[in-house]
XYZ file of C-alpha atoms in Angstrom:
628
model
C 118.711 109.611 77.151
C 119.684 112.659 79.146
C 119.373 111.796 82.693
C 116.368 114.688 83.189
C 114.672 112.129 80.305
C 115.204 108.642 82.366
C 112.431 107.281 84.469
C 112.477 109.917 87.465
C 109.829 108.193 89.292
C 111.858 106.540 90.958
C 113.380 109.263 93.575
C 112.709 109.415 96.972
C 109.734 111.834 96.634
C 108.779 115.200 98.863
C 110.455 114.991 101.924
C 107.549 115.724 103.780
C 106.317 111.674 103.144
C 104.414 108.975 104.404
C 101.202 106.576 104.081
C 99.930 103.652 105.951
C 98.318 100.682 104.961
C 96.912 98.940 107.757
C 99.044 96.266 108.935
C 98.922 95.535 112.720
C 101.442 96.922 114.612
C 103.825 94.204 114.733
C 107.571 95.415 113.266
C 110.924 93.343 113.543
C 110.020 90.212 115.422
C 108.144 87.338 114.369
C 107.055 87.161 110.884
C 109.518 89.642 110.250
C 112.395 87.081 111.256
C 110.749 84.568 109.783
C 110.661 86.196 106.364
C 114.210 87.140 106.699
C 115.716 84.283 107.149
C 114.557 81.773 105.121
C 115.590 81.587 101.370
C 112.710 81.352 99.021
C 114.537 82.076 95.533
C 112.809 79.643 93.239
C 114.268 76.673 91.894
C 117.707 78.020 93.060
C 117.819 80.787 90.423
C 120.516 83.303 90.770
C 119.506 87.391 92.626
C 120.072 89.726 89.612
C 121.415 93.067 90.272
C 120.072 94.450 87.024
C 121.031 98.320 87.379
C 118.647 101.123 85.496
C 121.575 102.552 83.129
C 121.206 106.327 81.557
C 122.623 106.686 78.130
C 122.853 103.258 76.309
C 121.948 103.509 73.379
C 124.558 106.418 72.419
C 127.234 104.956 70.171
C 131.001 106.311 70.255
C 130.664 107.369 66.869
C 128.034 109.853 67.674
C 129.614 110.558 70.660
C 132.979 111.331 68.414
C 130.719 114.050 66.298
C 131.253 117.105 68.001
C 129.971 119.260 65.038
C 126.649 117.745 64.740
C 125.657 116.038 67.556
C 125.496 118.697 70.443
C 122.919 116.544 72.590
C 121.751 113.418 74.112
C 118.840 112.964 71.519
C 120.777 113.978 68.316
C 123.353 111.146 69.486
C 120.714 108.513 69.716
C 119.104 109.810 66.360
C 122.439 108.745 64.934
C 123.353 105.679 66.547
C 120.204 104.378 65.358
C 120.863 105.434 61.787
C 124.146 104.022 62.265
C 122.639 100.909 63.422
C 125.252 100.787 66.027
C 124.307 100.894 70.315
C 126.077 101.779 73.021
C 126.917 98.067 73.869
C 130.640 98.674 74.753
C 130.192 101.029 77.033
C 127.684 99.202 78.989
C 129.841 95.759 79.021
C 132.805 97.672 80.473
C 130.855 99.233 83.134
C 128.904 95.897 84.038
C 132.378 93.921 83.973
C 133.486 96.844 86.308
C 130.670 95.824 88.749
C 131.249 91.670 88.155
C 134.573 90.655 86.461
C 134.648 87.679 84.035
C 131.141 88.181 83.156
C 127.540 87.020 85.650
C 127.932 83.584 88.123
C 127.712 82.622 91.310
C 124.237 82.950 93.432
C 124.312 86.741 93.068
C 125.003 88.104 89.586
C 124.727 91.786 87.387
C 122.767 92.841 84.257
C 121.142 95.565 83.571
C 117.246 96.586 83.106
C 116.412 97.997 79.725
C 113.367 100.463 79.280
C 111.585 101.032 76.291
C 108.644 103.867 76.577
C 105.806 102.703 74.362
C 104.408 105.793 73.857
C 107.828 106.924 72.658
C 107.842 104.550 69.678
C 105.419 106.138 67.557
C 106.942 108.451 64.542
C 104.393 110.430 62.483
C 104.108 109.091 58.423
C 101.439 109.863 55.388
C 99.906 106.826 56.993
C 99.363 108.187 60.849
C 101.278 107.466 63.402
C 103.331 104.065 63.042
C 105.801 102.191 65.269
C 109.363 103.348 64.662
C 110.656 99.616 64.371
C 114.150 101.055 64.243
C 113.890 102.068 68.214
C 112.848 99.003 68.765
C 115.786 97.030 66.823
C 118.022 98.996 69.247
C 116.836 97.674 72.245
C 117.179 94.247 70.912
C 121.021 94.904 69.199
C 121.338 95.731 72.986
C 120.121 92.788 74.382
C 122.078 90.394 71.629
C 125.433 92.372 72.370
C 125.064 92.552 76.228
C 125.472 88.789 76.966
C 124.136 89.542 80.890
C 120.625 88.821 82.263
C 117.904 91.645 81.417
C 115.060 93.283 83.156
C 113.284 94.574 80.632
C 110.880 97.445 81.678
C 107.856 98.454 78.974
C 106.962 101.646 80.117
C 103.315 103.334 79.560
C 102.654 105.481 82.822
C 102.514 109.270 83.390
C 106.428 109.258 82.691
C 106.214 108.148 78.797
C 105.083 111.672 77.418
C 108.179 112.985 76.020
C 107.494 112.336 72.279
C 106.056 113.496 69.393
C 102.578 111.330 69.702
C 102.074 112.085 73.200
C 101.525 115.906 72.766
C 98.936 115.392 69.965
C 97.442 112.873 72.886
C 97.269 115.075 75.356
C 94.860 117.194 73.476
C 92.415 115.028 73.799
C 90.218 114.954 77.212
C 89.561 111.194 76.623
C 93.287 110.545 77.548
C 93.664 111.851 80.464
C 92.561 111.783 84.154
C 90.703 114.830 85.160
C 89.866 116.889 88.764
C 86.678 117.668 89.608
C 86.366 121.099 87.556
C 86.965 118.695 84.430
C 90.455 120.034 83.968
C 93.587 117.503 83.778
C 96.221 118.260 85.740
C 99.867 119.798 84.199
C 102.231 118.042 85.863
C 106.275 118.438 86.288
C 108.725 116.258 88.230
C 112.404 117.955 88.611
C 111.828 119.510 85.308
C 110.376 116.235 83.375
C 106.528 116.688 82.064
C 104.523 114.161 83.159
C 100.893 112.759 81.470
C 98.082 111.568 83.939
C 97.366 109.205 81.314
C 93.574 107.536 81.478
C 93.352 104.650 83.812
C 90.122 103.480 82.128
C 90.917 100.591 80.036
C 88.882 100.905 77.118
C 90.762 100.067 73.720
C 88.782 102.821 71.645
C 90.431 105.930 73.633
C 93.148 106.443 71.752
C 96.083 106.305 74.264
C 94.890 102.956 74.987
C 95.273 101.679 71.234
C 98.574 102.957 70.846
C 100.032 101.460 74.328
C 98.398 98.311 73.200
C 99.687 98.194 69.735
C 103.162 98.787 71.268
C 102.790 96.180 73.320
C 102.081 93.660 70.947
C 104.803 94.596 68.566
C 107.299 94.563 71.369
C 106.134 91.260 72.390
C 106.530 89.713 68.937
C 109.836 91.417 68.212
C 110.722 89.654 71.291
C 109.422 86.215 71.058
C 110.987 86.348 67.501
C 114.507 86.191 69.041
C 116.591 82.983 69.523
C 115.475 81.237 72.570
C 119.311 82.241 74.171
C 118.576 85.692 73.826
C 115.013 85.621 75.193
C 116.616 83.336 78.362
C 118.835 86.471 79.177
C 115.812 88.221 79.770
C 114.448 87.249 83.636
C 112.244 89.858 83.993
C 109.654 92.279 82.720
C 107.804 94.836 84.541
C 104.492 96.068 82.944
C 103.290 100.129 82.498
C 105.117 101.983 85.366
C 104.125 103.314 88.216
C 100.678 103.313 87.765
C 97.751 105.295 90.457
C 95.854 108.250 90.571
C 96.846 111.403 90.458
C 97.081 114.936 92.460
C 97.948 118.652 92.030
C 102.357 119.351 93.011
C 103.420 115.888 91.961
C 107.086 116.554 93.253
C 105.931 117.411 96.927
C 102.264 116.960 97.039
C 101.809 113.074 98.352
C 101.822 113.970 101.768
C 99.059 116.562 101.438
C 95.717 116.339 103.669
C 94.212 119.927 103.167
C 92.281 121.064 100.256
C 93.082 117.650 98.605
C 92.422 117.529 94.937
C 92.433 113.725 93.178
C 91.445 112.377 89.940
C 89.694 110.840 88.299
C 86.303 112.660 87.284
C 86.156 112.289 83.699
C 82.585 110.984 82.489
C 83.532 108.119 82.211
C 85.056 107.239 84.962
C 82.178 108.927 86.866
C 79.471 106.841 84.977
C 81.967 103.694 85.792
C 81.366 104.699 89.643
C 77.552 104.698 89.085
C 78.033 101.094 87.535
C 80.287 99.819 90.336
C 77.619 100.961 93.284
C 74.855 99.388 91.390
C 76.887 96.244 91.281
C 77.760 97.065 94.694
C 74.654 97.341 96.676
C 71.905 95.794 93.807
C 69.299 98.267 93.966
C 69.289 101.657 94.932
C 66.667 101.018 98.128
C 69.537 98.921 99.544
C 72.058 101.688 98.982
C 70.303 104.323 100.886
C 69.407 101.584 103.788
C 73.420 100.424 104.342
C 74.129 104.371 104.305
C 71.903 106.950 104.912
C 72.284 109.113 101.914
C 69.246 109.547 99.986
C 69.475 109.463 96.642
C 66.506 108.182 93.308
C 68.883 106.276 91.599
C 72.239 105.129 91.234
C 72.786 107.785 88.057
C 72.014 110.724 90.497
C 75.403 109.652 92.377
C 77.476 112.090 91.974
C 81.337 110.800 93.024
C 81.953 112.996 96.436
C 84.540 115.780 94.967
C 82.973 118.948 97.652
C 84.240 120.165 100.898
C 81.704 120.627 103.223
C 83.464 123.422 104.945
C 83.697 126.007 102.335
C 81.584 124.670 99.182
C 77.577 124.157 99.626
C 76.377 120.624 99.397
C 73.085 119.229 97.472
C 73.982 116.116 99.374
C 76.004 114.912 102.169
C 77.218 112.490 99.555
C 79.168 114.791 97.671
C 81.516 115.686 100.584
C 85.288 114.664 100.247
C 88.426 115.428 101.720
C 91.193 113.501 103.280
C 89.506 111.923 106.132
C 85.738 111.233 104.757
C 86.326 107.909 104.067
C 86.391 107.377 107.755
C 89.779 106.742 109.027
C 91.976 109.246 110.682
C 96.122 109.499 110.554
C 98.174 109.553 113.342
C 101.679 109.562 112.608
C 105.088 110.954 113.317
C 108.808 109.732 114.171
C 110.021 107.942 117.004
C 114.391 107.572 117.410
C 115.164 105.684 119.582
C 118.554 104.416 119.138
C 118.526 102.350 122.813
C 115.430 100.412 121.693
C 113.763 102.130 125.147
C 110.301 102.324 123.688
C 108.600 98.355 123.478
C 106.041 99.485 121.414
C 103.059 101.897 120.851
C 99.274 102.073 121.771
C 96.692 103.972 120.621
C 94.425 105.814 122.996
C 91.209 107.206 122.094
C 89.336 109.227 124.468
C 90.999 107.568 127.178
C 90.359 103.455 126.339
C 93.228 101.335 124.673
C 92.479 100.870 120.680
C 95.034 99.179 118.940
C 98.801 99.257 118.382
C 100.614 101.663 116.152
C 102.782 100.218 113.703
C 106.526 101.418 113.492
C 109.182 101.140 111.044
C 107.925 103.395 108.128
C 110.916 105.094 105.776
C 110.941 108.479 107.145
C 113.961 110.015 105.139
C 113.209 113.501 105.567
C 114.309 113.091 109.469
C 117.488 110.709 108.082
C 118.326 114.062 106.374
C 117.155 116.387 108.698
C 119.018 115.681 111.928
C 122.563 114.201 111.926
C 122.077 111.964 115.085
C 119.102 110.120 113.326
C 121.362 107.481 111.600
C 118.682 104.998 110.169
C 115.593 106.453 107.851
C 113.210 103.850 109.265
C 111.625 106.648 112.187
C 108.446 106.206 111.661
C 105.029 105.118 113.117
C 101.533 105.580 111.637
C 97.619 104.064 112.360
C 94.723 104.850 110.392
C 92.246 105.056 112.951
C 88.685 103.962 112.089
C 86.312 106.614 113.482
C 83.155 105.703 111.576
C 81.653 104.594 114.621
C 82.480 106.967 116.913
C 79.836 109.263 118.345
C 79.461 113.083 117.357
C 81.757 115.042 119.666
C 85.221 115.719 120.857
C 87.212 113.036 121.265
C 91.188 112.969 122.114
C 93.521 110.386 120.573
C 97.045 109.803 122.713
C 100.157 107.926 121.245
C 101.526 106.430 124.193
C 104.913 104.646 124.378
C 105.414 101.416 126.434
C 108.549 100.881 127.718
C 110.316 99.634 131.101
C 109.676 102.418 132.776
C 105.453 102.304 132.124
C 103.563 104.568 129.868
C 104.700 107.784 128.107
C 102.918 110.541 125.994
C 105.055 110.447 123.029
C 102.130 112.757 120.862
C 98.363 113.495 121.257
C 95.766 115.419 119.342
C 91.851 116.583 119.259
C 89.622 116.005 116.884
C 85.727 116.494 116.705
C 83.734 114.176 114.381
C 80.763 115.988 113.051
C 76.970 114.967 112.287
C 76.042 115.371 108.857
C 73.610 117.692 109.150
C 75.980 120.146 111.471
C 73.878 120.308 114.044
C 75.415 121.183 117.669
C 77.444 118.231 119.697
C 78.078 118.272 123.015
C 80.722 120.744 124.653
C 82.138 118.410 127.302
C 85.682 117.539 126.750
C 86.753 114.213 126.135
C 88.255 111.547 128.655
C 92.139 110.695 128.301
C 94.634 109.387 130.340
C 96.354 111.853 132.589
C 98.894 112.052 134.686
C 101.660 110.684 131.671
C 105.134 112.141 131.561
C 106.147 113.438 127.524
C 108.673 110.878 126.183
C 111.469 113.824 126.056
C 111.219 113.720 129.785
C 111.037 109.926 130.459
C 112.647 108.518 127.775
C 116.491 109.774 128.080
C 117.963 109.371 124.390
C 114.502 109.538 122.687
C 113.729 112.080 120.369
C 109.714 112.281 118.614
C 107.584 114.575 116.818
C 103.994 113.639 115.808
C 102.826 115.625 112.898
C 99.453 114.175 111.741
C 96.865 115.587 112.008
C 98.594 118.933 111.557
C 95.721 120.168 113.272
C 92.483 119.580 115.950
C 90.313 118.276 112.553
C 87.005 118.390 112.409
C 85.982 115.288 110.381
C 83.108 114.216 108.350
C 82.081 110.280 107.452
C 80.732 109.937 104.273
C 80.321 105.916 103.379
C 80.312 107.176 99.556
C 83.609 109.117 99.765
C 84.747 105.219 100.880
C 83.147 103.485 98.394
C 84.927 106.687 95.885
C 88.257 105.147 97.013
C 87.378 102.086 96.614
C 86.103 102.436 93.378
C 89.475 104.673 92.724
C 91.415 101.832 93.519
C 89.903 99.432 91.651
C 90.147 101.394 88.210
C 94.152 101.407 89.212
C 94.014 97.790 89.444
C 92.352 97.335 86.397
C 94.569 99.108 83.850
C 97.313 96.899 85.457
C 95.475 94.160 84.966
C 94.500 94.691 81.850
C 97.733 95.413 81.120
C 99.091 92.212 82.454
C 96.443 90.093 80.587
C 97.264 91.495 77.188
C 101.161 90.698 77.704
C 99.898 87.445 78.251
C 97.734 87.247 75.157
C 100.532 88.667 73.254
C 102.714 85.490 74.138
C 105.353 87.170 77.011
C 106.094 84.155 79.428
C 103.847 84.200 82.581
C 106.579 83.455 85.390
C 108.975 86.440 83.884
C 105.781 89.244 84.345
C 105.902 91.655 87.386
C 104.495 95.050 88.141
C 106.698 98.002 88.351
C 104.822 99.752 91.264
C 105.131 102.463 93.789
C 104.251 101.606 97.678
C 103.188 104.500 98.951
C 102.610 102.673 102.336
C 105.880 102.636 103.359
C 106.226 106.479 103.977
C 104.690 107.115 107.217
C 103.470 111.132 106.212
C 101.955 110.366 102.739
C 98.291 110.518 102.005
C 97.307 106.842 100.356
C 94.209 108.235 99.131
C 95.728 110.280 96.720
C 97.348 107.126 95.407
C 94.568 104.640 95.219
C 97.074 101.818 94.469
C 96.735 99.488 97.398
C 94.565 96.842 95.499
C 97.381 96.057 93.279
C 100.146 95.600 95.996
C 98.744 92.040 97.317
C 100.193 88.474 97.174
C 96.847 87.527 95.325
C 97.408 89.296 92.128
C 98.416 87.471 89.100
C 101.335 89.227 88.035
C 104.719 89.041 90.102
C 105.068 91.734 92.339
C 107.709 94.942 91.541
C 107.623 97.295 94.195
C 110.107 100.449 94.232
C 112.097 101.069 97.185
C 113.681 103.729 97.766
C 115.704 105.096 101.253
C 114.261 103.104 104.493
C 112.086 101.333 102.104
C 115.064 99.090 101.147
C 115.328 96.936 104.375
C 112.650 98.420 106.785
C 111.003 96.435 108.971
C 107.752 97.187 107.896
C 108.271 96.446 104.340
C 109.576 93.184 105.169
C 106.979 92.618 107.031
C 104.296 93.563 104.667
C 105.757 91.567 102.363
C 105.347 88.124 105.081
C 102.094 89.063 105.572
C 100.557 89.121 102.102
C 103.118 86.107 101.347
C 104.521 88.217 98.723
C 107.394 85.772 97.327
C 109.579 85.639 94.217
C 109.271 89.364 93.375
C 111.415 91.998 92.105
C 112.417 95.567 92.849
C 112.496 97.629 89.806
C 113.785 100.859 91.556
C 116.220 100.253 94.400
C 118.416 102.937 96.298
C 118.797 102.965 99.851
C 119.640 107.068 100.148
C 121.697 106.260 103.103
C 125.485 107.834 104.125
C 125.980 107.806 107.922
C 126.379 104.217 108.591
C 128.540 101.001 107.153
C 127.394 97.853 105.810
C 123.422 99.626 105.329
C 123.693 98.887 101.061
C 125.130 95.195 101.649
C 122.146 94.592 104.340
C 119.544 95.831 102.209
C 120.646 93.334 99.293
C 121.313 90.564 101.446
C 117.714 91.124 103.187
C 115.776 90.754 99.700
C 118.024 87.653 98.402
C 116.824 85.890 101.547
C 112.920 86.879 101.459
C 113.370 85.134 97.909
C 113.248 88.352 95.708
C 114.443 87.333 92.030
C 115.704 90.917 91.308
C 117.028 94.350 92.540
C 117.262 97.354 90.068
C 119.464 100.068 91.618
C 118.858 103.412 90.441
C 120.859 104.540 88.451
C 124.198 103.957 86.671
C 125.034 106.699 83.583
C 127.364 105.730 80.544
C 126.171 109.235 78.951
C 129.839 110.744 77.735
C 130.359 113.670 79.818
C 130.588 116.433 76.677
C 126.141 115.366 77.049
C 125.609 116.008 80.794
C 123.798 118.929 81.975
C 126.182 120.432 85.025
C 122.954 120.805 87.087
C 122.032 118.877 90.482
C 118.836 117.673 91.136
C 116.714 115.318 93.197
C 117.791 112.709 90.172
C 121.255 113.444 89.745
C 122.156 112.845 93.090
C 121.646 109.508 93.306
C 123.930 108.558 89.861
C 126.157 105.617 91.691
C 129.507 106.194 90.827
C 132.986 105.828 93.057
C 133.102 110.066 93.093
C 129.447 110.679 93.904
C 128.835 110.868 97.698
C 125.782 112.946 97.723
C 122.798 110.203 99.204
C 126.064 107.224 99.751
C 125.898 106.887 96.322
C 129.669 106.381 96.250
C 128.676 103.470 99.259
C 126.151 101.393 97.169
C 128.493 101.476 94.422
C 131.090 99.931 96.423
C 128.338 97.428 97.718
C 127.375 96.488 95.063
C 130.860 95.363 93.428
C 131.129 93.447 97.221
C 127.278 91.837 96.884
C 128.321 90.542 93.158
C 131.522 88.474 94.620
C 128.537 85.724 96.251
């Protein structure tokens, strides 16, 4: 596959970035340390580096066909009519990273994706499984002799084939905004699906991810128990959440949000979950105020109340109606001046923000930042807050007393608009601005972007919710029919995003959190990508939800300015017992295929003569990290 065609869901996206998931405020100390320093890796298995690789299933004969294969997908065409893989190319670059083939505690493979979606070919009979794509992914996995992550991809990202633009004519498969219009989507030049999340086997996307699935699985469990023992991992459907308008630089958006999914069905699935909710409708309008005849009047909120007319408070929605209100920016502070941060509303302590988020837009943006780990975020309940102005201060504790590091207004409006009061709020004067008191400290807060005026509806909470739970549930499902299928339960993970991590991204727009917990019962794979890859708040996010034996199915830490970051980050997830990193990405694509064009995905190809994001440094890591 051209590199344009791999997985690209894996960059670093929008630069503008960051969510919160509420997790104390506590970064590298206890739990933290804790987490980090004791080796969990069960029953002493060895940490797989198991590198996504571009381009391995083009053969050198193809390659050697200069008059009829001119591209990346005529060469594959042929290999697999040849019968033949790109097997040699991928042994010599794996025995490049680890000489004399995989031992020791820390050892390389590779992760192999197959996109289900992508399997299909059109006959007389319909559309039918291609088994010949399929018996080169497992010619690769009986001529690679290293372990295997093995990825079976079904998200947004598998819509590059035949079947999937006949699918996407149909509303049924796909997620849909408000207006009842699915959303075209691009990333760096890739189209993307918003495939359904509903789980239903009758919509058609459904059957034909689940009949891949199952004929995967079997082809699979049908090889020698040797070859299925190379394989120590698979991660289920992608990168799986809701959706929103500019995928490449939209999931830090809070104005004039746009999310899915409002299909009928998923709308009439809403109805179902509040009357399962709240058990009859008297009980719904008691716990919150909004008075509706029955659950199948609910409309799911979708309306601004600022510039659209309302037949209900209910129907309002935006990025703060769920009741909780960002407050974020970036903190350096390369002395370690600042002890920590409190949250001030209207003048009275609150809580403690949490620090540590992956804020690689400032890595990038300012040469004397040298770690992407800048920022600090709270989602500040205001549900119960009275109608008024109110003033919320992020104030910086350090050795010296209090500092204003970033402050902001906001009003919190009735429902029905009437008139608060005009008094302005309490807050602590008298505070000296960081830049002033803090010598060496540099800080920007930049949510809000504005004084907001804010709105709490208790449905557009329950909407997210609700949103969230329809994200866990095609994962779920997912994960049950691998099961049913016969794929071993200890080798099944997720292959997720973790929005949290990135201190400017909107969540909401996500939905995803319910599937990131130590509870669920797949394995978890969470992406990581810059800061992400040893941050103190991922670490300890994954200590507090006791999130053990898990894998990373996207790794790249995006870092250049200092030494010894790449071998850190590995060494940090061998000791919090992770059973797998997948650094993105390695290309054996011969160069006569390769576009000459840089993009976000491009950049990070790890080779010894690419130094655009370090990728030349985690290359070099790597080859060190495989030596344990």
């Amino acid at each position: 596959m051209s590199c344009v065609r791999m997985n690209p869901s894996v960059i670093q996206r929008s630069v503008s970035s960051a969510v919160f998931f509420a997790i104390g405020g506590l970064i590298a100390t206890g739990a933290y340390a804790q987490a980090a320093t004791s080796k969990t890796s069960p029953e002493g298995r060895p940490f797989i580096i198991a590198p996504t690789l571009e381009g391995m299933y083009i053969c050198p004969t193809a390659t050697a066909d200069t008059q009829r294969v001119l591209n990346v997908e005529q060469a594959n065409t042929a290999c697999r009519n040849f019968k033949q893989v790109g097997s040699a190319a991928v042994n010599q670059l794996l025995d490049t990273l680890e000489p004399g083939g995989p031992k020791g505690k820390v050892q390389v493979g590779y992760t192999s994706t197959l996109q289900l979606l992508s399997l299909f070919h059109k006959t007389s009979e319909g559309w039918k499984i291609d088994s010949t794509r399929v018996d080169a992914f497992l010619q690769l996995i009986r001529e690679v002799d290293r372990p295997v992550v093995v990825y079976l991809a079904a998200d947004h990202f598998d819509s590059i084939a035949p079947l999937t633009e006949e699918l996407a004519k149909d509303p049924r498969n796909l997620m849909q905004l408000s207006d009842g219009k699915p959303l075209e989507l691009g990333y760096f030049g890739y189209q993307i699906r918003p495939w359904t999340l509903l789980t239903d086997p009758s919509i058609p996307v459904n059957k034909y991810r689940y009949e891949a699935l199952d004929y995967v699985s079997k082809r699979i469990l049908e090889l020698p128990s040797n070859l299925q023992s190379r394989i120590v991992a698979i991660t289920l459907l992608g990168e799986v959440h809701q959706m929103f308008p500019d995928f490449e630089n939209g999931m830090g958006a809070f104005e004039k949000i746009r999310t899915t999914d409002y299909s009928p069905a998923s709308v009439a699935g809403f109805q179902n979950w509040l009357e399962a909710r709240y058990g009859t409708i008297e009980e719904f309008r008691r716990r919150t105020g909004l008075a509706y005849a029955s659950f199948q009047d609910i409309s799911a909120p979708s309306k601004d109340i600022r510039t659209e007319p309302l037949k209900n408070f209910g129907e309002h929605y935006d990025a703060y109606a769920g009741g909780t209100l960002p407050l974020a920016g970036w903190l350096w502070d390369p002395q370690n001046t600042v002890k920590r941060l409190d949250l001030y509303v209207d003048g009275i302590h609150t809580d403690t923000v949490s620090r540590g988020f992956n804020r690689l837009d400032v890595y990038r943006a300012l040469e004397e930042v040298t770690s992407p780990n800048t920022g600090y975020r709270i989602d500040y309940d205001y549900s119960a807050l009275r109608p008024g102005k109110h003033k919320a201060q992020i104030i910086a504790i350090s050795g010296t007393g209090k500092s204003l590091i970033g402050e902001t207004d906001f009003v919190v409006v009735p429902r029905d608009q009437s008139r608060i009061s005009t008094l302005s709020p309490k807050s602590l004067r008298g505070l000296s601005k960081a830049k002033n008191a803090l010598p060496g400290v540099r800080t920007y807060m930049d949510l809000p972007k504005s004084s907001p005026d804010i709105y709490y509806n208790p449905l557009a909470r329950d909407w997210n919710t609700y949103r969230e739970s329809e994200v866990y549930g095609i994962l779920n499902t997912f994960y049950e029919r691998a099961l049913k299928a016969g794929l071993p339960k200890d080798k099944l993970y997720s292959h997720q995003i973790v929005p949290n991590v990135n201190s400017s991204w909107n969540a909401d727009l996500f939905a995803a959190g319910s599937t990131l917990t130590g509870d669920t019962p797949w394995k978890q794979g969470l992406n990581m990508y810059g800061g992400a890859t040893d941050s103190p708040w991922m670490h300890y996010f994954l200590a507090q939800r006791k999130i053990k034996d898990y894998g990373v199915p996207e790794f790249n830490p995006q870092q250049w300015k200092r030494e010894g970051v790449h071998l850190a980050a590995m060494q940090s997830h061998l000791q919090a017992g992770a059973r797998f990193i997948s650094p993105y990405y390695f290309s054996v694509v011969p160069q006569r295929f390769k576009a000459d064009v840089e993009h976000g995905v491009n950049r990070m190809e790890l080779s010894p003569t690419n130094t655009k994001d370090g990728s030349d440094k985690f290359y070099r890591a790597i080859i060190e990290f495989a030596k344990r």
